[in-house]
């Protein structure tokens, strides 16, 4: 069964702490994504990566950074957590786009972060 | 830029009633279209996708969606709602011939009453 695994389902951190959210996929996918999900706002793209060591900013990258040292792993980093980063974070992966055959995203179960 | 609109942040139906969740996209060239479902405390999973083959697409759990170019729509339907269908539903688009990055709608929460 294909899988995207996020390391922590629930985290509670304090303002100013450095936070790491880890994501691992076992499908040998080239593309990986980090989204933030907030009520009424849907999913907003933070960063994505289309290859090892490659990263691109999404719609809301401010306050976040990412790391992709291995193909299967994509990490989201909050250098100094703030209360407005309290949210659900979703990791996803997909195969490299090849016409109509792909495009489907596979999601992890999410990491709910609370910053106090 | 590509955008997708889901009309109604909440839709409430009785068990056994028709489910209709609306999705419209803005693009002169029809994109690839997707519906995802998110059950409570879980990630999203694909329900169905339109990739320019048949305009009526069947998905999992009895859902289907019809692509209508003239209306720039891709509405999701199910003839008879079940309690287990209660979830958040997201429409997403990927433009043809370029980015593989989907744009998501804001989601519609489906509430099913007994």
Short mmCIF file of N, CA and C in Angstrom, two decimals, chain A residues 9-10 31 33 35 37 40-43 45 48-50 90 97 99-110 112, chain B residues 32 34 36 38 41-46 49 51-52 88 90 94-107:
data_model
loop_
_atom_site.label_atom_id
_atom_site.label_comp_id
_atom_site.label_asym_id
_atom_site.label_seq_id
_atom_site.Cartn_x
_atom_site.Cartn_y
_atom_site.Cartn_z
N UNK A 9 1.71 13.58 14.36
CA UNK A 9 0.30 13.96 14.11
C UNK A 9 -0.08 15.23 14.86
N UNK A 10 0.46 15.35 16.08
CA UNK A 10 0.13 16.52 16.90
C UNK A 10 1.41 17.05 17.55
N UNK A 31 8.01 14.58 -7.14
CA UNK A 31 7.45 15.83 -6.61
C UNK A 31 6.96 15.67 -5.18
N UNK A 33 5.30 18.14 -1.81
CA UNK A 33 4.63 19.41 -1.51
C UNK A 33 4.38 19.53 -0.01
N UNK A 35 1.60 21.75 2.23
CA UNK A 35 0.45 22.63 2.26
C UNK A 35 0.12 22.97 3.71
N UNK A 37 -3.38 23.97 5.88
CA UNK A 37 -4.83 23.94 5.78
C UNK A 37 -5.44 24.67 6.96
N UNK A 40 -11.89 27.43 6.11
CA UNK A 40 -12.36 28.48 5.22
C UNK A 40 -11.37 28.95 4.19
N UNK A 41 -10.13 28.51 4.31
CA UNK A 41 -9.10 28.94 3.36
C UNK A 41 -8.62 27.81 2.46
N UNK A 42 -9.07 26.60 2.73
CA UNK A 42 -8.65 25.48 1.91
C UNK A 42 -7.19 25.14 2.11
N UNK A 43 -6.56 24.63 1.06
CA UNK A 43 -5.15 24.28 1.11
C UNK A 43 -4.32 25.36 0.43
N UNK A 45 -0.39 26.38 -0.70
CA UNK A 45 0.92 25.78 -0.95
C UNK A 45 2.01 26.61 -0.31
N UNK A 48 7.26 23.55 -2.64
CA UNK A 48 7.28 22.25 -3.29
C UNK A 48 8.68 21.96 -3.81
N UNK A 49 8.88 20.70 -4.14
CA UNK A 49 10.18 20.26 -4.63
C UNK A 49 9.95 19.26 -5.75
N UNK A 50 10.67 19.43 -6.85
CA UNK A 50 10.51 18.51 -7.97
C UNK A 50 11.71 17.59 -8.14
N UNK A 90 -0.06 19.64 5.76
CA UNK A 90 -0.22 18.43 4.96
C UNK A 90 0.93 18.30 3.98
N UNK A 97 5.07 14.91 -13.82
CA UNK A 97 3.97 15.07 -14.76
C UNK A 97 4.30 14.48 -16.12
N UNK A 99 1.72 14.02 -18.98
CA UNK A 99 0.42 14.02 -19.63
C UNK A 99 -0.68 13.69 -18.66
N UNK A 100 -1.64 12.96 -19.12
CA UNK A 100 -2.82 12.71 -18.31
C UNK A 100 -2.66 11.58 -17.32
N UNK A 101 -1.55 10.91 -17.36
CA UNK A 101 -1.42 9.71 -16.54
C UNK A 101 -1.17 10.01 -15.08
N UNK A 102 -0.72 11.18 -14.80
CA UNK A 102 -0.37 11.46 -13.42
C UNK A 102 -1.15 12.70 -12.95
N UNK A 103 -0.61 13.42 -12.04
CA UNK A 103 -1.28 14.60 -11.50
C UNK A 103 -1.90 14.33 -10.16
N UNK A 104 -2.17 13.07 -9.85
CA UNK A 104 -2.78 12.76 -8.55
C UNK A 104 -1.78 12.98 -7.43
N UNK A 105 -2.23 13.64 -6.38
CA UNK A 105 -1.43 13.82 -5.19
C UNK A 105 -1.79 12.77 -4.16
N UNK A 106 -0.76 12.26 -3.49
CA UNK A 106 -0.95 11.35 -2.37
C UNK A 106 -0.57 12.10 -1.10
N UNK A 107 -1.49 12.10 -0.14
CA UNK A 107 -1.31 12.92 1.05
C UNK A 107 -0.97 12.09 2.27
N UNK A 108 -0.21 12.70 3.17
CA UNK A 108 -0.06 12.17 4.50
C UNK A 108 -1.28 12.51 5.33
N UNK A 109 -1.29 12.05 6.59
CA UNK A 109 -2.46 12.25 7.44
C UNK A 109 -2.48 13.63 8.11
N UNK A 110 -1.41 14.37 7.94
CA UNK A 110 -1.39 15.72 8.47
C UNK A 110 -0.71 15.82 9.82
N UNK A 112 -0.89 18.40 13.04
CA UNK A 112 -1.57 19.57 13.62
C UNK A 112 -0.64 20.25 14.61
N UNK B 32 -6.97 19.92 -16.22
CA UNK B 32 -7.26 18.64 -15.60
C UNK B 32 -7.96 18.94 -14.26
N UNK B 34 -9.88 17.54 -10.58
CA UNK B 34 -9.84 16.49 -9.56
C UNK B 34 -10.83 16.81 -8.44
N UNK B 36 -11.10 15.62 -4.38
CA UNK B 36 -10.51 14.90 -3.25
C UNK B 36 -11.48 14.93 -2.07
N UNK B 38 -11.66 14.47 2.27
CA UNK B 38 -10.90 14.43 3.52
C UNK B 38 -11.85 14.06 4.66
N UNK B 41 -9.78 14.19 10.64
CA UNK B 41 -8.45 13.84 11.16
C UNK B 41 -7.63 12.98 10.21
N UNK B 42 -7.88 13.14 8.94
CA UNK B 42 -7.10 12.40 7.95
C UNK B 42 -6.61 13.33 6.86
N UNK B 43 -5.70 12.82 6.02
CA UNK B 43 -5.28 13.57 4.85
C UNK B 43 -6.32 13.45 3.74
N UNK B 44 -6.00 14.02 2.58
CA UNK B 44 -6.92 13.97 1.45
C UNK B 44 -6.65 12.70 0.62
N UNK B 45 -7.72 12.20 0.00
CA UNK B 45 -7.55 11.09 -0.92
C UNK B 45 -8.37 11.37 -2.17
N UNK B 46 -7.89 10.86 -3.30
CA UNK B 46 -8.53 11.14 -4.57
C UNK B 46 -9.87 10.41 -4.69
N UNK B 49 -10.93 11.89 -11.16
CA UNK B 49 -10.25 12.94 -11.91
C UNK B 49 -10.70 12.93 -13.37
N UNK B 51 -9.45 13.88 -17.16
CA UNK B 51 -8.22 14.14 -17.90
C UNK B 51 -8.49 14.16 -19.40
N UNK B 52 -9.62 14.71 -19.82
CA UNK B 52 -10.02 14.92 -21.21
C UNK B 52 -10.42 13.66 -21.95
N UNK B 88 -15.01 16.57 4.25
CA UNK B 88 -14.69 17.79 3.51
C UNK B 88 -14.29 17.38 2.10
N UNK B 90 -12.79 18.65 -1.69
CA UNK B 90 -12.00 19.68 -2.35
C UNK B 90 -11.94 19.42 -3.85
N UNK B 94 -5.36 21.37 -12.45
CA UNK B 94 -3.98 21.46 -12.93
C UNK B 94 -4.06 21.94 -14.38
N UNK B 95 -3.40 23.05 -14.69
CA UNK B 95 -3.46 23.55 -16.08
C UNK B 95 -2.74 22.61 -17.03
N UNK B 96 -3.27 22.51 -18.22
CA UNK B 96 -2.64 21.65 -19.23
C UNK B 96 -1.40 22.33 -19.80
N UNK B 97 -0.43 21.50 -20.14
CA UNK B 97 0.73 22.00 -20.87
C UNK B 97 1.71 22.80 -20.04
N UNK B 98 1.73 22.59 -18.77
CA UNK B 98 2.69 23.37 -17.99
C UNK B 98 2.89 22.82 -16.61
N UNK B 99 2.55 23.62 -15.62
CA UNK B 99 2.78 23.25 -14.23
C UNK B 99 2.02 22.00 -13.83
N UNK B 100 2.62 21.19 -13.02
CA UNK B 100 1.96 20.02 -12.45
C UNK B 100 1.42 20.33 -11.07
N UNK B 101 1.41 21.59 -10.72
CA UNK B 101 1.01 21.96 -9.36
C UNK B 101 -0.47 22.24 -9.32
N UNK B 102 -1.21 21.52 -8.49
CA UNK B 102 -2.66 21.75 -8.43
C UNK B 102 -3.01 22.99 -7.62
N UNK B 103 -4.09 23.64 -8.03
CA UNK B 103 -4.71 24.70 -7.25
C UNK B 103 -5.99 24.14 -6.66
N UNK B 104 -6.17 24.31 -5.36
CA UNK B 104 -7.33 23.76 -4.67
C UNK B 104 -8.38 24.83 -4.41
N UNK B 105 -9.65 24.39 -4.44
CA UNK B 105 -10.71 25.23 -3.95
C UNK B 105 -10.69 25.26 -2.43
N UNK B 106 -11.60 26.06 -1.87
CA UNK B 106 -11.58 26.25 -0.42
C UNK B 106 -12.26 25.12 0.34
N UNK B 107 -12.89 24.22 -0.39
CA UNK B 107 -13.49 23.07 0.26
C UNK B 107 -14.97 23.26 0.58
#
